[in-house]
Short mmCIF file of C-alpha atoms in Angstrom, two decimals:
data_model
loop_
_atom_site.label_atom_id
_atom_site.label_comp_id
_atom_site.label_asym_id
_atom_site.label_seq_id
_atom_site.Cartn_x
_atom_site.Cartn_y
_atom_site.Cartn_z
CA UNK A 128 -7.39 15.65 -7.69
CA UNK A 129 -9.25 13.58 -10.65
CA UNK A 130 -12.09 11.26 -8.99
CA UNK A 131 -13.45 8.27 -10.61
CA UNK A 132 -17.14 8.77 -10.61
CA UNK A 133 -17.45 5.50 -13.27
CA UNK A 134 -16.69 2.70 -11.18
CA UNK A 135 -15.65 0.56 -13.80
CA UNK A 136 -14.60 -3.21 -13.46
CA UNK A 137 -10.88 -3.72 -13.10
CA UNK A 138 -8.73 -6.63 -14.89
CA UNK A 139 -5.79 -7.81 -12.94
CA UNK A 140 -3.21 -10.03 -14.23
CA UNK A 141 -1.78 -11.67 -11.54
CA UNK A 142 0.95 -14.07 -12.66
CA UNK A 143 -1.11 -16.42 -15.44
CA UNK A 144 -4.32 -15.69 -13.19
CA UNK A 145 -6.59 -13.08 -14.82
CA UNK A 146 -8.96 -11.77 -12.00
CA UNK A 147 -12.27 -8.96 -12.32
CA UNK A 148 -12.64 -7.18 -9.77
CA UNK A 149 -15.20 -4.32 -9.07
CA UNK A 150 -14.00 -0.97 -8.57
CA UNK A 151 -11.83 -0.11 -5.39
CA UNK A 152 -14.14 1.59 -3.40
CA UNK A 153 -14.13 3.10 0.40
CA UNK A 154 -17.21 0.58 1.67
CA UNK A 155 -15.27 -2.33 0.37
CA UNK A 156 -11.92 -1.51 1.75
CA UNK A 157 -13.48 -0.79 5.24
CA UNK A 158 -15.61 -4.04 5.02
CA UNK A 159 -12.68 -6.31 4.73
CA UNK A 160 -10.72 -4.64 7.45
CA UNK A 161 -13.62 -5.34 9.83
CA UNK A 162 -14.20 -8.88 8.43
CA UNK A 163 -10.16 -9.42 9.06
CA UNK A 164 -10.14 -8.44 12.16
CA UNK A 165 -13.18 -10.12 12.86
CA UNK A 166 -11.40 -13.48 11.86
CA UNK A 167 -8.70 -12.81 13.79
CA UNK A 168 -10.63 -11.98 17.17
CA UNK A 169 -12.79 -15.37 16.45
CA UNK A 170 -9.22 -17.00 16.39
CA UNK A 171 -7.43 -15.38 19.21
CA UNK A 172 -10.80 -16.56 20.89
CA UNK A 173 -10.47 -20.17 20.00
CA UNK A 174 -6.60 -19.99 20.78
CA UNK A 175 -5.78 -20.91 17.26
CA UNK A 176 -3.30 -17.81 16.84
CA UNK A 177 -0.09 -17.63 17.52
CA UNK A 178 1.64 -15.69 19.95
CA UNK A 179 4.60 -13.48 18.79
CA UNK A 180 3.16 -9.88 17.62
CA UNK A 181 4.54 -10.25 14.32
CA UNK A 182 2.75 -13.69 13.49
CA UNK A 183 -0.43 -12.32 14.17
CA UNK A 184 0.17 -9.38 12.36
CA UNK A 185 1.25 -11.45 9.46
CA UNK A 186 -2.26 -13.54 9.54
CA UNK A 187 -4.04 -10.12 10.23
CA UNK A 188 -2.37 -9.12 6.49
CA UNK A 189 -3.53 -12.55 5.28
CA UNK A 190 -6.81 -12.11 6.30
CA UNK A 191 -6.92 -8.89 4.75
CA UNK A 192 -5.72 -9.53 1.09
CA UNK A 193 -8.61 -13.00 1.66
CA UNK A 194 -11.59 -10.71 2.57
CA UNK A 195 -10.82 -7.86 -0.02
CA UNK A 196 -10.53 -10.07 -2.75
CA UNK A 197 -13.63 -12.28 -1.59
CA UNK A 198 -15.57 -9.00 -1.94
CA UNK A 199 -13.85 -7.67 -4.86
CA UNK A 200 -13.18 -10.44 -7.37
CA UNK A 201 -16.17 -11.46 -9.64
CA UNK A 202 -14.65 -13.79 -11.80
CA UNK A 203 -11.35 -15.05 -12.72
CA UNK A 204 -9.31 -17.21 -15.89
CA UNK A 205 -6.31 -19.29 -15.30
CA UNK A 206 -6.64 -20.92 -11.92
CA UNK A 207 -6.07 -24.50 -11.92
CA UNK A 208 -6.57 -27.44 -9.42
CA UNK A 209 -3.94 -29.48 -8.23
CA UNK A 210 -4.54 -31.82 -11.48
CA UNK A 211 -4.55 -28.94 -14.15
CA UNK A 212 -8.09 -28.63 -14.62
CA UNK A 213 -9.50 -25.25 -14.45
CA UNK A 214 -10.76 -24.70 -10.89
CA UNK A 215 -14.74 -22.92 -10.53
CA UNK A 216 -14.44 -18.85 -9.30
CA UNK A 217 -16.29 -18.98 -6.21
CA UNK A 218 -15.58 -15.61 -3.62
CA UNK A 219 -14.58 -18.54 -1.12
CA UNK A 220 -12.01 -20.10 -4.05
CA UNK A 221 -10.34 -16.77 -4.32
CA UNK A 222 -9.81 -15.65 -0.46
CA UNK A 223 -8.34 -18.87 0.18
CA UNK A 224 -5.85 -18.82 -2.99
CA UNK A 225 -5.33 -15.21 -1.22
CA UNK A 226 -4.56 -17.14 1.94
CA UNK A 227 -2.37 -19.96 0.64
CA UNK A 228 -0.33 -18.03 -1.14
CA UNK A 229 1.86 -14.75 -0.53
CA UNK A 230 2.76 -13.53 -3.67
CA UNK A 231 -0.29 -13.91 -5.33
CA UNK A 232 -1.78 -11.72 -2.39
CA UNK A 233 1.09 -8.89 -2.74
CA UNK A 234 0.62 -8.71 -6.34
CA UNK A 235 -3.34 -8.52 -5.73
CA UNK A 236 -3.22 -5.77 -2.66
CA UNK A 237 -0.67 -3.73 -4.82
CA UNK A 238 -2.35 -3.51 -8.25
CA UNK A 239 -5.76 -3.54 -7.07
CA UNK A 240 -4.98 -0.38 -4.63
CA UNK A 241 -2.99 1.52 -7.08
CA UNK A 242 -4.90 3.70 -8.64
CA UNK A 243 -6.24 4.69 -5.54
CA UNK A 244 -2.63 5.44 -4.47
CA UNK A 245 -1.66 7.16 -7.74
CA UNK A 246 -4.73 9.40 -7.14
CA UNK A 247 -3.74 10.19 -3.53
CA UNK A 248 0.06 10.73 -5.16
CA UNK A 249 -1.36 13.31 -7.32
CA UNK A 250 -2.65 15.66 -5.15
CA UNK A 251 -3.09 18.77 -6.74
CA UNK A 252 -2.70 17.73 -9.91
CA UNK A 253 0.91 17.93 -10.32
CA UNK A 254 3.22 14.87 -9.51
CA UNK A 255 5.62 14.45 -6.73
CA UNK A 256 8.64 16.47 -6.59
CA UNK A 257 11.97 14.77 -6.14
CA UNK A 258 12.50 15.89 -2.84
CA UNK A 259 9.05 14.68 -1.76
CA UNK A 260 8.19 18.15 -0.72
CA UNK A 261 5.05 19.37 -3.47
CA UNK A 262 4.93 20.41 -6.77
CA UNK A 263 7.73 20.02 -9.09
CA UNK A 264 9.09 23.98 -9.69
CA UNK A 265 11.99 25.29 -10.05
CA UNK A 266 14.45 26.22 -7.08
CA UNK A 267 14.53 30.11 -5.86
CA UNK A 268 16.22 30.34 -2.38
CA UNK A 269 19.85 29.53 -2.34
CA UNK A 270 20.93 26.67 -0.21
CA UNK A 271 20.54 27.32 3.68
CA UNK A 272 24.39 27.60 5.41
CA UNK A 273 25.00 24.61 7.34
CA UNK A 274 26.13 24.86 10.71
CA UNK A 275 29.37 24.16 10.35
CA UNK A 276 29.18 26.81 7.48
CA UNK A 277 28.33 29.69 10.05
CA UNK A 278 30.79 28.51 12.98
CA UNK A 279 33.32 29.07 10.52
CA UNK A 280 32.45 32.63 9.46
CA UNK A 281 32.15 33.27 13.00
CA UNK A 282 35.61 32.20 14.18
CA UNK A 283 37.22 33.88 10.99
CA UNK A 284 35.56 37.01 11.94
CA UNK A 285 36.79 36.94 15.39
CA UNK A 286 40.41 36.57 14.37
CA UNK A 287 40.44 39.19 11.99
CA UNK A 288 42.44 42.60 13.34
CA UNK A 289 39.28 45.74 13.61
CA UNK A 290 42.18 48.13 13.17
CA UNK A 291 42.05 49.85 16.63
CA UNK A 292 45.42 50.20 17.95
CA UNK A 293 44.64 52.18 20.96
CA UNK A 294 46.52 50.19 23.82
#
């Protein structure tokens, strides 16, 4: 498996929003888990979530994609204000765009992550097979008989005369 040991800043390009973000690392992942699910206890607490499983799973998510990218994001180009001026990167600005709006947290969650997830897809080295199974290589068992396969052998070998005509 090939580590990054350089930590370099990451550009995202998230529709016309350009955002730097430092490197995906373990600390920051597991911070904004626990800040999410801090937020989320603090509003179960004050009875501002709702109550259908899904929902608060939904704002758990939300809450997620807000704290990652409040820790991860250090600047950004192309956000705007309501008016069309260009709106100030603050860590705050960015969770809440995060927050407000689903698509631009999707796109954020999958491109920041996916290197990591490339890295974990790569394993040994070698990428994915088709079949999901390991290494790419070619085949060199023959296809297993299916059962069907076999109960058919069977009954054709029962019906077959052995050739014994003692009676």
């Amino acid at each position: 498996m090939q580590i990054d040991t350089e930590g370099k800043a990451l550009t995202l390009t998230l529709g016309s929003l350009k955002l730097t973000c430092r490197p995906c690392a373990t600390a920051l992942m597991y911070a904004a888990v626990a800040a999410a699910r801090e937020r989320l206890q603090e509003e179960q607490a004050a009875g501002e979530l709702p109550d259908e499983p899904a929902e608060r799973e939904g704002r758990y998510r939300a809450l997620h994609a807000a704290e990652l990218a409040r820790r991860a994001a250090t600047a950004w180009e192309g956000a705007k204000d309501r008016k069309g001026k260009p709106l100030p990167f603050s860590p705050a600005a960015v969770a809440a765009a995060m927050e407000r709006h689903f698509s631009l947290a999707d796109l954020f969650l999958s491109q920041y992550a996916a290197r990591e997830d490339a890295w974990m897809l790569e394993g040994n080295v070698s990428r994915p097979s088709r079949s999901g199974t390991g290494a790419e290589a070619p085949t060199t068992a023959p296809p297993a008989e299916t059962s069907a396969t076999a109960a058919e052998k069977t009954k054709t070998a029962a019906s077959v005369p052995t050739g014994n005509t003692d009676r």
